Amino acid sequence: MTETVTTPAVRAPAAPALSGPGLFTVLLAAALPLVDFFIVNVALPTIGADLAAGEAVLELVVAGYGVAYAVLLVLGGRLGDLFGRRRLFLGGMAAFGLTSLACGLAPGAWSLVAARIAQGASAAAMLPQVLATIQAATSGTRRARAMSLYGATAGLSMVAGQILGGVLVAADLAGSGWRTIFLVNVPVVLLGLVLAVRHVPETRSQHPEPVDGPGTILLAVSLLTLLAPLTEGRAAGWPLWTWLALAAFPVAAAAFYAVERRADRAGRTPLVPPSLFALASLRRGLVLMVPFSMGFSGFMFVIALALQKGAGLGPVPAGLALAPMAVVFLFVSLAGPRLIARYGTRVVTAGSLVQGVGVLLIVLAAWRDWPHLGFGSLLPGAAVAGAGQALQLPNVFRIVMSEVPPARAGVGSGVMVTTQQSALALGVATLGTLFLSLVPHHGMRDALVIALLVQLAGIVLTGLLSLRLPRTVG
């Protein structure tokens, strides 16, 4: 009788799992860039007075960060796929801490602008690794929960950044004034680095592709020719270069699409694969994200200016006036996974209706109570709007990434965050420019009301677009 020897089957190595502390660490990193995008809104008057900076230079403090961040996000996602997401995460976080220190110690306005641009580039290396790690190191209900928490973190960070900015500027710790809004990042980054070394797993694409040089350059040119003139044009007086840049944008965008499509058809992996947009959830979710993010950032910018320059509030009352929005956003967003599981993507549609009611309540408060606008009069509208935003943003993040395969997690997250960040910058540029242009002719109250009604139109558009989302989320 011959004895049969069986050889144990060779199992593929298990995918790395993202633990609870690891998820906390990447969400902490996700909060930092968004907090820093909004934290300067209430600090700009103080920065201008301290550094003798004009309006155009102050706009660059905001725009330089936002444009560098948006331009390099997709490249950051690709580099994470190629070299390892944990490695890029650690490097990007360390650079974010160093550039935050440079911002806080900047001796003049132009050195602050340079440090902010470098800070935005550092954020672009760090942030795409957050979503890519969640996508590659979680699955099933754990991924759904992690994505909902990511969306909640993103929305909360945008509101909390403005509140934190007001508190830190007013606190004037050790006479540091506005510098604390940047220096506060340093201990947070040190904590994040310690936690990341211990708890964030290494993941990368199984079939990494080299960096798409032509695509990277053309995407950067496309975003720069759109965002730079829109964010700087009004403050600079719309010089010739702004019009030339806007005229070049459609040409650069068409060239980018042609190059990416050619690479995709040739079997290579371009920077932004057009085939990725065959995923209906990603394509339709990104389209919806544009008006939502533009309205969100435009509102935050306009309300900060109106409360400080029009209603005469200090940095702390101006920031705390939005506290109800942050608190309600946090609690409602935690219910997102259960609501999506029960009602599908119609939760997003309901969110747009609720947000619209909240913005209308803010419009009525501004019309009725101006210039005595503050925490009490904004409370109902801010709370209702926060609930509506919480029903939309975390769920849209989850919808966009729901069908992206783990091998393309870095590319998918880079495309999504680039869309969001570009829309945030466009919201400040468009709604902010409209508001500031109306103030001299119509006064602060009417300019605020008109800007909010324009945002309301964007909310209606978001609601209509949500009807095209897939009914269920994988």
Short mmCIF file of N, CA, C and O in Angstrom, two decimals, residues 35-36 38-40 42 157-171 180-181 184-185 188 315-316 319-320:
data_model
loop_
_atom_site.label_atom_id
_atom_site.label_comp_id
_atom_site.label_asym_id
_atom_site.label_seq_id
_atom_site.Cartn_x
_atom_site.Cartn_y
_atom_site.Cartn_z
N VAL A 35 -8.18 71.19 8.42
CA VAL A 35 -8.16 72.20 9.48
C VAL A 35 -7.32 73.39 9.04
O VAL A 35 -7.71 74.55 9.20
N ASP A 36 -6.16 73.11 8.43
CA ASP A 36 -5.26 74.20 8.05
C ASP A 36 -5.75 74.99 6.85
O ASP A 36 -5.34 76.13 6.64
N PHE A 38 -8.89 75.92 6.55
CA PHE A 38 -9.91 76.83 7.07
C PHE A 38 -9.45 77.64 8.28
O PHE A 38 -10.06 78.65 8.60
N ILE A 39 -8.39 77.21 8.95
CA ILE A 39 -8.00 77.84 10.21
C ILE A 39 -7.55 79.29 10.00
O ILE A 39 -7.63 80.11 10.91
N VAL A 40 -7.09 79.61 8.79
CA VAL A 40 -6.57 80.96 8.55
C VAL A 40 -7.68 81.97 8.28
O VAL A 40 -7.41 83.18 8.30
N VAL A 42 -10.22 83.18 9.95
CA VAL A 42 -10.46 84.18 10.99
C VAL A 42 -9.17 84.86 11.43
O VAL A 42 -9.20 85.85 12.17
N SER A 157 -13.67 68.72 10.42
CA SER A 157 -12.40 69.47 10.38
C SER A 157 -12.59 70.84 9.73
O SER A 157 -11.97 71.82 10.15
N MET A 158 -13.45 70.90 8.72
CA MET A 158 -13.66 72.17 8.02
C MET A 158 -14.31 73.21 8.92
O MET A 158 -13.95 74.38 8.88
N VAL A 159 -15.25 72.76 9.74
CA VAL A 159 -15.90 73.70 10.66
C VAL A 159 -15.01 73.96 11.88
O VAL A 159 -14.83 75.11 12.30
N ALA A 160 -14.44 72.89 12.42
CA ALA A 160 -13.61 73.02 13.63
C ALA A 160 -12.37 73.88 13.36
O ALA A 160 -11.90 74.58 14.26
N GLY A 161 -11.84 73.84 12.14
CA GLY A 161 -10.67 74.64 11.82
C GLY A 161 -10.94 76.12 12.03
O GLY A 161 -10.11 76.84 12.60
N GLN A 162 -12.10 76.56 11.59
CA GLN A 162 -12.45 77.97 11.74
C GLN A 162 -12.66 78.35 13.21
O GLN A 162 -12.24 79.41 13.66
N ILE A 163 -13.30 77.45 13.97
CA ILE A 163 -13.50 77.70 15.40
C ILE A 163 -12.16 77.74 16.12
O ILE A 163 -11.87 78.65 16.91
N LEU A 164 -11.32 76.75 15.84
CA LEU A 164 -10.00 76.67 16.49
C LEU A 164 -9.15 77.89 16.15
O LEU A 164 -8.45 78.43 17.03
N GLY A 165 -9.23 78.35 14.90
CA GLY A 165 -8.47 79.53 14.51
C GLY A 165 -8.83 80.74 15.35
O GLY A 165 -7.96 81.48 15.83
N GLY A 166 -10.14 80.95 15.56
CA GLY A 166 -10.58 82.08 16.37
C GLY A 166 -10.11 81.99 17.80
O GLY A 166 -9.64 82.97 18.39
N VAL A 167 -10.20 80.79 18.38
CA VAL A 167 -9.80 80.59 19.78
C VAL A 167 -8.30 80.82 19.95
O VAL A 167 -7.85 81.51 20.89
N LEU A 168 -7.48 80.27 19.04
CA LEU A 168 -6.03 80.39 19.18
C LEU A 168 -5.54 81.82 18.97
O LEU A 168 -4.64 82.29 19.66
N VAL A 169 -6.13 82.52 17.99
CA VAL A 169 -5.72 83.91 17.76
C VAL A 169 -6.04 84.76 18.98
O VAL A 169 -5.23 85.58 19.43
N ALA A 170 -7.24 84.57 19.54
CA ALA A 170 -7.63 85.37 20.70
C ALA A 170 -6.83 85.01 21.94
O ALA A 170 -6.53 85.87 22.77
N ALA A 171 -6.45 83.74 22.07
CA ALA A 171 -5.69 83.32 23.26
C ALA A 171 -4.32 83.98 23.31
O ALA A 171 -3.80 84.26 24.38
N THR A 180 0.25 80.74 16.50
CA THR A 180 -0.17 79.51 17.17
C THR A 180 -1.00 78.62 16.26
O THR A 180 -1.01 77.40 16.42
N ILE A 181 -1.72 79.21 15.29
CA ILE A 181 -2.57 78.39 14.43
C ILE A 181 -1.74 77.42 13.59
O ILE A 181 -2.25 76.38 13.15
N VAL A 184 0.55 74.86 16.48
CA VAL A 184 -0.20 73.81 17.15
C VAL A 184 -0.10 72.48 16.40
O VAL A 184 -0.28 71.40 16.99
N ASN A 185 0.23 72.53 15.11
CA ASN A 185 0.35 71.30 14.33
C ASN A 185 1.55 70.45 14.76
O ASN A 185 1.54 69.23 14.59
N VAL A 188 0.94 67.77 17.38
CA VAL A 188 -0.01 66.81 16.81
C VAL A 188 0.70 65.89 15.82
O VAL A 188 0.48 64.67 15.81
N PRO A 315 -12.55 87.27 16.93
CA PRO A 315 -12.27 85.94 16.38
C PRO A 315 -12.98 84.80 17.11
O PRO A 315 -13.46 83.87 16.47
N VAL A 316 -13.05 84.88 18.45
CA VAL A 316 -13.68 83.78 19.20
C VAL A 316 -15.19 83.74 18.97
O VAL A 316 -15.73 82.68 18.60
N GLY A 319 -15.89 82.48 15.48
CA GLY A 319 -15.67 81.04 15.33
C GLY A 319 -16.73 80.22 16.04
O GLY A 319 -17.28 79.26 15.48
N LEU A 320 -17.05 80.60 17.28
CA LEU A 320 -18.02 79.84 18.08
C LEU A 320 -19.44 79.94 17.54
O LEU A 320 -20.28 79.09 17.86
#
